[in-house]
PDB file of C-alpha atoms and ligand atoms in Angstrom:
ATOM      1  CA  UNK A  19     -26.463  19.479  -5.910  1.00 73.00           C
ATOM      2  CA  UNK A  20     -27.950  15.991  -6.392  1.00 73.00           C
ATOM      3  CA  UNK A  21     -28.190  14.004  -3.635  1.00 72.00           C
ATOM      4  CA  UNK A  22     -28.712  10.474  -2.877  1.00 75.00           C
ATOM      5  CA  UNK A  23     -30.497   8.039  -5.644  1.00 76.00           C
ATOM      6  CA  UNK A  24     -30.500  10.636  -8.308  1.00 78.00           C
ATOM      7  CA  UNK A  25     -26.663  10.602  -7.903  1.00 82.00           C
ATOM      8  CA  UNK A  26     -26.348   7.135  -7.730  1.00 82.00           C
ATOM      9  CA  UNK A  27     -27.529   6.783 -10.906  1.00 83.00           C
ATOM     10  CA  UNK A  28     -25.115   9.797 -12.151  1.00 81.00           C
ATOM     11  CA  UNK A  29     -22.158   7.461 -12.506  1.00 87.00           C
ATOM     12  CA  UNK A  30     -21.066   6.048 -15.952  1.00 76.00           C
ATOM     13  CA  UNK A  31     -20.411   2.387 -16.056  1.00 72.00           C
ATOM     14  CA  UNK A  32     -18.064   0.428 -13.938  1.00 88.00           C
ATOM     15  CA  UNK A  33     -15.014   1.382 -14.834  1.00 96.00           C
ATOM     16  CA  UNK A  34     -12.913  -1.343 -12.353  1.00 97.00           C
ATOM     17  CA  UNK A  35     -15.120  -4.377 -11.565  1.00 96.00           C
ATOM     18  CA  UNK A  36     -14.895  -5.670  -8.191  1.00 95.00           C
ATOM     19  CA  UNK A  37     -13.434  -8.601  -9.137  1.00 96.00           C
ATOM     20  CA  UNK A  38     -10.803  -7.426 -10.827  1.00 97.00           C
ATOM     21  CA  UNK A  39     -10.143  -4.902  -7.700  1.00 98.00           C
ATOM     22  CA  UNK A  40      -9.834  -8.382  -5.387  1.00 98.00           C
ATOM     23  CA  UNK A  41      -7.763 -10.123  -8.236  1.00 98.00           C
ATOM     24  CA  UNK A  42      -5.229  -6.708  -8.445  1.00 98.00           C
ATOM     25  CA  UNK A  43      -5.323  -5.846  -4.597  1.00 98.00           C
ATOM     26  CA  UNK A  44      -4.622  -9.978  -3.961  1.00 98.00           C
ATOM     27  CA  UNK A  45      -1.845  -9.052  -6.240  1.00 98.00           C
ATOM     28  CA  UNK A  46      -0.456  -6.195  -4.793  1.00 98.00           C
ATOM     29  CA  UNK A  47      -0.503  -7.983  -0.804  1.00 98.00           C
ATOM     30  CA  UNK A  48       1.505 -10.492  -1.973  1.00 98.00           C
ATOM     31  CA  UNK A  49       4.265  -8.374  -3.399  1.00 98.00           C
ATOM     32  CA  UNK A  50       4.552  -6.031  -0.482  1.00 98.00           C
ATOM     33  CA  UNK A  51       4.928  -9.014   1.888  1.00 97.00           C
ATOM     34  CA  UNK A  52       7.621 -10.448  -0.106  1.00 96.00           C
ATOM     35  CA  UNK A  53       9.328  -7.128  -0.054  1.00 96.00           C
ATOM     36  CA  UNK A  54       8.523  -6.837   3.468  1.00 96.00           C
ATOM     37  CA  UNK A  55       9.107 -10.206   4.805  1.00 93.00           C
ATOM     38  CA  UNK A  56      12.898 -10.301   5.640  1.00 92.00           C
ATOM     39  CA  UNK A  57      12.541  -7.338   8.052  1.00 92.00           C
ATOM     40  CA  UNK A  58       9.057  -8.345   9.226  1.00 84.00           C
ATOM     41  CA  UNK A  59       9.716  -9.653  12.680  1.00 87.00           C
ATOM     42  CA  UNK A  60      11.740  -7.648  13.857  1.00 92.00           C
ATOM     43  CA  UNK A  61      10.409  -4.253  12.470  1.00 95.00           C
ATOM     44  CA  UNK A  62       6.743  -4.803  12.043  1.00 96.00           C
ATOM     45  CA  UNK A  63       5.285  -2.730   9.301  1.00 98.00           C
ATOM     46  CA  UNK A  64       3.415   0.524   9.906  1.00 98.00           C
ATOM     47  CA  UNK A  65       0.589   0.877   7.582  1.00 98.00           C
ATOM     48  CA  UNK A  66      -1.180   4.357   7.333  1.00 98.00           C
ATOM     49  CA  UNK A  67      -4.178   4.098   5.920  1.00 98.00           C
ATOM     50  CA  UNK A  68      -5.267   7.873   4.630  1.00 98.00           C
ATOM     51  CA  UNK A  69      -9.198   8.668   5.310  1.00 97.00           C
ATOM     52  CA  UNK A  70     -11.249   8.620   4.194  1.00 96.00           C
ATOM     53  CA  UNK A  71     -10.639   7.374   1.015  1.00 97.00           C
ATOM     54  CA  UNK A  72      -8.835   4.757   1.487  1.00 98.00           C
ATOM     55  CA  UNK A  73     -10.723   2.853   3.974  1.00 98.00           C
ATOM     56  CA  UNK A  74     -11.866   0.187   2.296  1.00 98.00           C
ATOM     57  CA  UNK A  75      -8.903  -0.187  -0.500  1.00 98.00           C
ATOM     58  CA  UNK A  76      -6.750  -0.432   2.684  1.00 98.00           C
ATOM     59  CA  UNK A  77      -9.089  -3.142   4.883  1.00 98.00           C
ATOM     60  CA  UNK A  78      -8.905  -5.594   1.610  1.00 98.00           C
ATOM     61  CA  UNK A  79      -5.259  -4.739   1.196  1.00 98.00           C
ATOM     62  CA  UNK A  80      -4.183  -5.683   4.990  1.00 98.00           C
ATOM     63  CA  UNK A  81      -5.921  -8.900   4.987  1.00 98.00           C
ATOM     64  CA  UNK A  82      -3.857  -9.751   1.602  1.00 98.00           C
ATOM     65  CA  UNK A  83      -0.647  -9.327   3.573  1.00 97.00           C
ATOM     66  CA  UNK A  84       0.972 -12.407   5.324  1.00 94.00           C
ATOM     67  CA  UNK A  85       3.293 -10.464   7.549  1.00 95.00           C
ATOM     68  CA  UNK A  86       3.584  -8.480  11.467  1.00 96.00           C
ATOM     69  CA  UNK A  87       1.980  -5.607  10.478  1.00 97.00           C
ATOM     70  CA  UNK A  88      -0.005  -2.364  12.670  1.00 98.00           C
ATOM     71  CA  UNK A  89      -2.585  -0.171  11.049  1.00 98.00           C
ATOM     72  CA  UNK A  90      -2.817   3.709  11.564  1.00 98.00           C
ATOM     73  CA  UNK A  91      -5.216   6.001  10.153  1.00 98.00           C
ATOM     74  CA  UNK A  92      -4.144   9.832   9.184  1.00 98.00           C
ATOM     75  CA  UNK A  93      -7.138  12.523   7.925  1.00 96.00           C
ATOM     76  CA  UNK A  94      -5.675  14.499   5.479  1.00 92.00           C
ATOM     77  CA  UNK A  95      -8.051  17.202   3.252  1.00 85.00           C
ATOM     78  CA  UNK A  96      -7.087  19.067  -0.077  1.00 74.00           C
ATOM     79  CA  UNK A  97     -10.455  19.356  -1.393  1.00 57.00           C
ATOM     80  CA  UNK A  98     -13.325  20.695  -0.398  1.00 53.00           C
ATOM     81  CA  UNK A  99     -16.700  18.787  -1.447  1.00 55.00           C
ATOM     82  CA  UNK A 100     -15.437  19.927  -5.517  1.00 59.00           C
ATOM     83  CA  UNK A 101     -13.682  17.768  -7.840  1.00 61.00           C
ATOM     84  CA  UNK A 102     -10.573  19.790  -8.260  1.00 62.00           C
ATOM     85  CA  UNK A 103      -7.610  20.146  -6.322  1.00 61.00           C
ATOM     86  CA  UNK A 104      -7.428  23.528  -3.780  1.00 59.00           C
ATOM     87  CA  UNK A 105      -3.516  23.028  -3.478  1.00 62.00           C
ATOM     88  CA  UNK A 106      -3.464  23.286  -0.181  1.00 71.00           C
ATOM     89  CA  UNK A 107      -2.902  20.132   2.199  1.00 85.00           C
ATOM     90  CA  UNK A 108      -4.080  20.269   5.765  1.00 89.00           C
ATOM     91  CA  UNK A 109      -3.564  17.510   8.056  1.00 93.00           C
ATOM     92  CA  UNK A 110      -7.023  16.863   9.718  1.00 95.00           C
ATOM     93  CA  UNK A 111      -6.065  13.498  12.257  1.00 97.00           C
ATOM     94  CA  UNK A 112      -2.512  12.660  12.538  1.00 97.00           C
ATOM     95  CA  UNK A 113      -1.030   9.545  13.734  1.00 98.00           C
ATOM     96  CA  UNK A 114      -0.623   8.667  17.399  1.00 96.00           C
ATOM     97  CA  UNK A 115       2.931   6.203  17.613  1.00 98.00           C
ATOM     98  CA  UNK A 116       6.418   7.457  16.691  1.00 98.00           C
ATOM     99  CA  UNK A 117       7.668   6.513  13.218  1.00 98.00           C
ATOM    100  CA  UNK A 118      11.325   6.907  13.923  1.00 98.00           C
ATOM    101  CA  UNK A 119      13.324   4.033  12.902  1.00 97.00           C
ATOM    102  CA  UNK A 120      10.052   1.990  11.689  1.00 98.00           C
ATOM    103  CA  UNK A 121       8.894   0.453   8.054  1.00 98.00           C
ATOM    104  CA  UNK A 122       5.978   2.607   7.242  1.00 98.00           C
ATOM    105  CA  UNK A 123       4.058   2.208   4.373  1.00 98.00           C
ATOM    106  CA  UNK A 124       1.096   5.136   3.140  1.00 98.00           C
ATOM    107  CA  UNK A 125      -2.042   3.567   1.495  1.00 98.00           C
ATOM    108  CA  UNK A 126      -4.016   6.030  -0.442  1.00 98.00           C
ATOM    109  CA  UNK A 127      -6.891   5.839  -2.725  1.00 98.00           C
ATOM    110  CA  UNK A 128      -5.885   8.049  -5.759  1.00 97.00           C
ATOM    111  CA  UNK A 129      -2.781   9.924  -6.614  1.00 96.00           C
ATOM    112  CA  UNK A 130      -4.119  13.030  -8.929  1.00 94.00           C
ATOM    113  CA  UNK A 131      -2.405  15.915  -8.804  1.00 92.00           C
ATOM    114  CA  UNK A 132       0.479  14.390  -6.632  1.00 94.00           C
ATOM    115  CA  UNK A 133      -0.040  17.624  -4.269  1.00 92.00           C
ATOM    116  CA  UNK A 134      -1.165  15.677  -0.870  1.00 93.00           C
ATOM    117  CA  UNK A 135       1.378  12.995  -1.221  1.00 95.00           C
ATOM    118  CA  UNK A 136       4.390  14.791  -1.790  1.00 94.00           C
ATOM    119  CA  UNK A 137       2.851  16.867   1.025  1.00 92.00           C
ATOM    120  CA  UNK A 138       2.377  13.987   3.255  1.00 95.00           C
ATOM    121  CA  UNK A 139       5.587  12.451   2.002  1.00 96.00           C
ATOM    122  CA  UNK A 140       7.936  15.434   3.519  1.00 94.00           C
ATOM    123  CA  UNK A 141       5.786  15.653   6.345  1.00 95.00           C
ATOM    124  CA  UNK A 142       6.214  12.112   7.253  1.00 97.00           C
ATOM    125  CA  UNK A 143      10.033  11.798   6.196  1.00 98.00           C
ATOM    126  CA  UNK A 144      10.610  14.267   8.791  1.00 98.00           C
ATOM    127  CA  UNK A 145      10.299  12.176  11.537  1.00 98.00           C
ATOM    128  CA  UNK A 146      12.486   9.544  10.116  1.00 98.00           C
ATOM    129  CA  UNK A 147      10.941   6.355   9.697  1.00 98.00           C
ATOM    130  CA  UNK A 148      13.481   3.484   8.432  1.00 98.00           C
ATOM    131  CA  UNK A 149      11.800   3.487   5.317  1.00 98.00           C
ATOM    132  CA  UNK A 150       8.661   5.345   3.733  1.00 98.00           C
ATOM    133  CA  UNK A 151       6.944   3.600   0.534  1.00 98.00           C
ATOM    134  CA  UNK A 152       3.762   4.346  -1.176  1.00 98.00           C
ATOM    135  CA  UNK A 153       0.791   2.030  -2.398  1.00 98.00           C
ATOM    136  CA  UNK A 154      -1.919   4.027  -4.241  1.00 98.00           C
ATOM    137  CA  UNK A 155      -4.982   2.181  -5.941  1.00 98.00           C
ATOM    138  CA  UNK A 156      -5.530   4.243  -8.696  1.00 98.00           C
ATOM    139  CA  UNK A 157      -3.123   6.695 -10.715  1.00 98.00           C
ATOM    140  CA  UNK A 158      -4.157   9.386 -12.816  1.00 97.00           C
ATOM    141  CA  UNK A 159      -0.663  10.281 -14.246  1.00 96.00           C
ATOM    142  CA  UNK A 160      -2.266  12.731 -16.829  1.00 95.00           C
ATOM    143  CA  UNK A 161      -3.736  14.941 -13.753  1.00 91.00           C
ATOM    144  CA  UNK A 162       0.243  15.388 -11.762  1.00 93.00           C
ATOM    145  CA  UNK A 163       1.282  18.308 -10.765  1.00 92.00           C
ATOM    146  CA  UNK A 164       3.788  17.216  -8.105  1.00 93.00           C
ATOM    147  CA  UNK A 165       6.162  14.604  -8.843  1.00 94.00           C
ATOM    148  CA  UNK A 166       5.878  11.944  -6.537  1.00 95.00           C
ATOM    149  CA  UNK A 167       8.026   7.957  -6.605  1.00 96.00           C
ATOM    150  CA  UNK A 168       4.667   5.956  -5.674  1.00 98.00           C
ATOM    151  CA  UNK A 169       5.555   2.257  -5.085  1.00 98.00           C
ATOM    152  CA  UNK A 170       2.660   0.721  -5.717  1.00 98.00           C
ATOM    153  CA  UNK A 171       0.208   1.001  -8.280  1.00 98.00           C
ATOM    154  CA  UNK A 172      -2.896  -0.663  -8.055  1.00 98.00           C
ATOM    155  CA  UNK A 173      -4.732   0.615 -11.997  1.00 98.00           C
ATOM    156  CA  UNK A 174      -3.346   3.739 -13.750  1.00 98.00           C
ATOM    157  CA  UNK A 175      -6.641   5.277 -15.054  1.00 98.00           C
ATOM    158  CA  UNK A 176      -7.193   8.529 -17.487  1.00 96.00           C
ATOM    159  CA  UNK A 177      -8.014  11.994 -15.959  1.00 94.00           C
ATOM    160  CA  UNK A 178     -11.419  11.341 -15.162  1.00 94.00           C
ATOM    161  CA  UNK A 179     -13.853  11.731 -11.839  1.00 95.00           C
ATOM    162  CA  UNK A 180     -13.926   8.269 -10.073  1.00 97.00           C
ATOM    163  CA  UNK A 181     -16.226   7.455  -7.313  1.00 97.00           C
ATOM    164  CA  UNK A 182     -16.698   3.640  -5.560  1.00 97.00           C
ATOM    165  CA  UNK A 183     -14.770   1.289  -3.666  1.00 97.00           C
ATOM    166  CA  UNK A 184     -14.409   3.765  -1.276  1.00 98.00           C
ATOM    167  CA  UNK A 185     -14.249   6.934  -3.184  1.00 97.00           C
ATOM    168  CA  UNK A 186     -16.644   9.556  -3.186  1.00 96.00           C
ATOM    169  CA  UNK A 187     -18.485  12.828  -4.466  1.00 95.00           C
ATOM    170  CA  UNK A 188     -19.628  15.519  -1.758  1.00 93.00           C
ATOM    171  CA  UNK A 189     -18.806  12.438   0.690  1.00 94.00           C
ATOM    172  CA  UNK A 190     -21.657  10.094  -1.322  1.00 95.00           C
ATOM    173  CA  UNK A 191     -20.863   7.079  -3.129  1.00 96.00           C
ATOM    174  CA  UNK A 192     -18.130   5.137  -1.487  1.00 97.00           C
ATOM    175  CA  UNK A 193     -20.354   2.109  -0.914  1.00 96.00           C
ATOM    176  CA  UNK A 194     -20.595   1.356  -4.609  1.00 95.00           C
ATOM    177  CA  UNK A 195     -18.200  -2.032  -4.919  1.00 95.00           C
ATOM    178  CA  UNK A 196     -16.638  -1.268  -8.160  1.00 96.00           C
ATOM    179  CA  UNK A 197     -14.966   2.309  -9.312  1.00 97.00           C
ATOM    180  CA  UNK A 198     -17.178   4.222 -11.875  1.00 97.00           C
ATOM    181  CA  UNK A 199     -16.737   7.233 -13.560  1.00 96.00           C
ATOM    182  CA  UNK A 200     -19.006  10.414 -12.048  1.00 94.00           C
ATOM    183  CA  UNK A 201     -21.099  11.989 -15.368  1.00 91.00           C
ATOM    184  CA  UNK A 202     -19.063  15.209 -15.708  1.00 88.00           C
ATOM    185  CA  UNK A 203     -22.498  17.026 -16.051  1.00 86.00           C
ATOM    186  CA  UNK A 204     -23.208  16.587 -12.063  1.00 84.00           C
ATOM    187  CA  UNK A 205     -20.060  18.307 -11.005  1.00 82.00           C
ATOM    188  CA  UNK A 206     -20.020  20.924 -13.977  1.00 82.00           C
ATOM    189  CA  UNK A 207     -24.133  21.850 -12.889  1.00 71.00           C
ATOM    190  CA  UNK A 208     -22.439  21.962  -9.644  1.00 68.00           C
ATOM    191  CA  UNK A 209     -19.469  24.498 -10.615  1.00 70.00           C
ATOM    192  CA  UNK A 210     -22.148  26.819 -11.768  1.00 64.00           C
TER     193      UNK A 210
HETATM  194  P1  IMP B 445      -4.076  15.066  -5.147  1.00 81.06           P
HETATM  195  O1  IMP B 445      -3.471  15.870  -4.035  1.00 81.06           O
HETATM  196  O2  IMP B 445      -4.578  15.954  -6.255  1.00 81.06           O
HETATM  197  O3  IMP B 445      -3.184  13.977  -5.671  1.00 81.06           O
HETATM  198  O4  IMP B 445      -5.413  14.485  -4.614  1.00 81.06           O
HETATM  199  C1  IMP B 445      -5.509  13.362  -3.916  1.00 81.06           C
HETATM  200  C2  IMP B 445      -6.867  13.268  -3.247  1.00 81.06           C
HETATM  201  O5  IMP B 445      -7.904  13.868  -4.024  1.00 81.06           O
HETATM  202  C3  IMP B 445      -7.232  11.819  -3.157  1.00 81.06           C
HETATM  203  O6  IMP B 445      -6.753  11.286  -1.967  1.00 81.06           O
HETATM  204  C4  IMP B 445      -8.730  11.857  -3.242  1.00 81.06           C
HETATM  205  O7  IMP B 445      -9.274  12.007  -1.954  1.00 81.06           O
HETATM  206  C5  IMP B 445      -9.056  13.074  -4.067  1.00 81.06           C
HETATM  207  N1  IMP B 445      -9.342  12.709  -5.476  1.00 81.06           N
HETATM  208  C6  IMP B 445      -8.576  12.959  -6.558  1.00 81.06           C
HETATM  209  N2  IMP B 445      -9.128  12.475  -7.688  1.00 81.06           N
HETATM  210  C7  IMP B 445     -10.291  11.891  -7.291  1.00 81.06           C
HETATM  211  C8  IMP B 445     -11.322  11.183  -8.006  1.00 81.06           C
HETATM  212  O8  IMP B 445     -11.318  10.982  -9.235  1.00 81.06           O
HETATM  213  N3  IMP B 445     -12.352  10.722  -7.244  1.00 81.06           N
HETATM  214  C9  IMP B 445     -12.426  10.907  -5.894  1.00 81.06           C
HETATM  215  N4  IMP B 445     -11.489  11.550  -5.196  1.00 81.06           N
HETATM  216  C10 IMP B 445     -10.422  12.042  -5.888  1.00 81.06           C
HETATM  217 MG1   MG B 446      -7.927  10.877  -0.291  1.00 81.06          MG
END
């Protein structure tokens, strides 16, 4: 498996500049505290961020909102350190408040298959928030396998491997600013 520098230089282009990450998440903020606003003081907004991915998606995105808001972090793992879905959702670190009767809204890095957040969406609905939304960065529509209403949509992007801006392969690569695509050669060598 390649490792450090030699993958660095495995991903294709920058796919999403930073820039126009900032410009689209700025974008995004301000919608969701409009929607949010009415209800704001007296149901502060739950925000579960999902790690790891979306750490850093979801530290830009908070600082875009203008409204009462808390942040909680869930673990969540349906791959292993392979590019393709296993199916199966486990939840690794749940949440620590009750939900019932509260605005929550899930930030995720990448909807793909659709598998963990219609998994995460039941899951959560269960305990009967007030309301449940969901604001992904990226979309890969082509890849569902699930269907799943996400709220927000950050970029819809084609069925390729994405890595950056939190994202990774084998756990590398998340520091990269902008999202690139991953050289299918490193994870087909990989699949061998
Ligand atoms: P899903 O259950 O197939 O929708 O997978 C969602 C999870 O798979 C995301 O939260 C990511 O952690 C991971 N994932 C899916 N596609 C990519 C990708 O292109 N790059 C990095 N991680 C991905
Ligand atoms: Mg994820």
């Amino acid at each position: 498996m390649k490792k450090g520098l030699d993958l660095l230089s495995s991903v294709k282009s920058s796919l999403i500049s930073d820039s126009v990450i900032q410009r689209r998440v700025q974008a995004i903020g301000q919608q969701i505290s409009l929607e949010y606003r009415d209800e704001g003081e007296e149901y502060p907004l739950v925000v579960i961020c999902i790690l790891k991915g979306a750490f850093v998606f979801c530290a830009d995105l908070i600082r875009t909102m203008h409204l009462p808001l808390e942040v909680h972090f869930m673990a969540v793992s349906s791959y292993g350190d392979t590019t393709s879905s296993s199916g199966v959702v486990k939840i690794e670190k749940d949440i620590d408040i009750d939900i019932a009767g509260r605005n929550v809204l899930i930030v995720e890095d990448i909807v793909d298959t659709g598998l963990t957040l219609a998994y995460l969406k039941e899951f959560l609905s269960d305990r009967k928030p007030r309301s449940l939304s969901i604001c992904t960065l990226l979309d890969k529509p082509a890849a569902r396998e699930k269907e799943v209403k996400v709220d927000y949509v950050g970029f819809e992007i084609g069925d390729d491997f994405v890595v950056g801006y939190g994202l990774d392969y084998a756990q590398q690569l998340r520091n990269l600013s902008g999202i690139g695509i991953l050289k299918p050669e490193i994870y087909q060598e990989d699949e061998e």
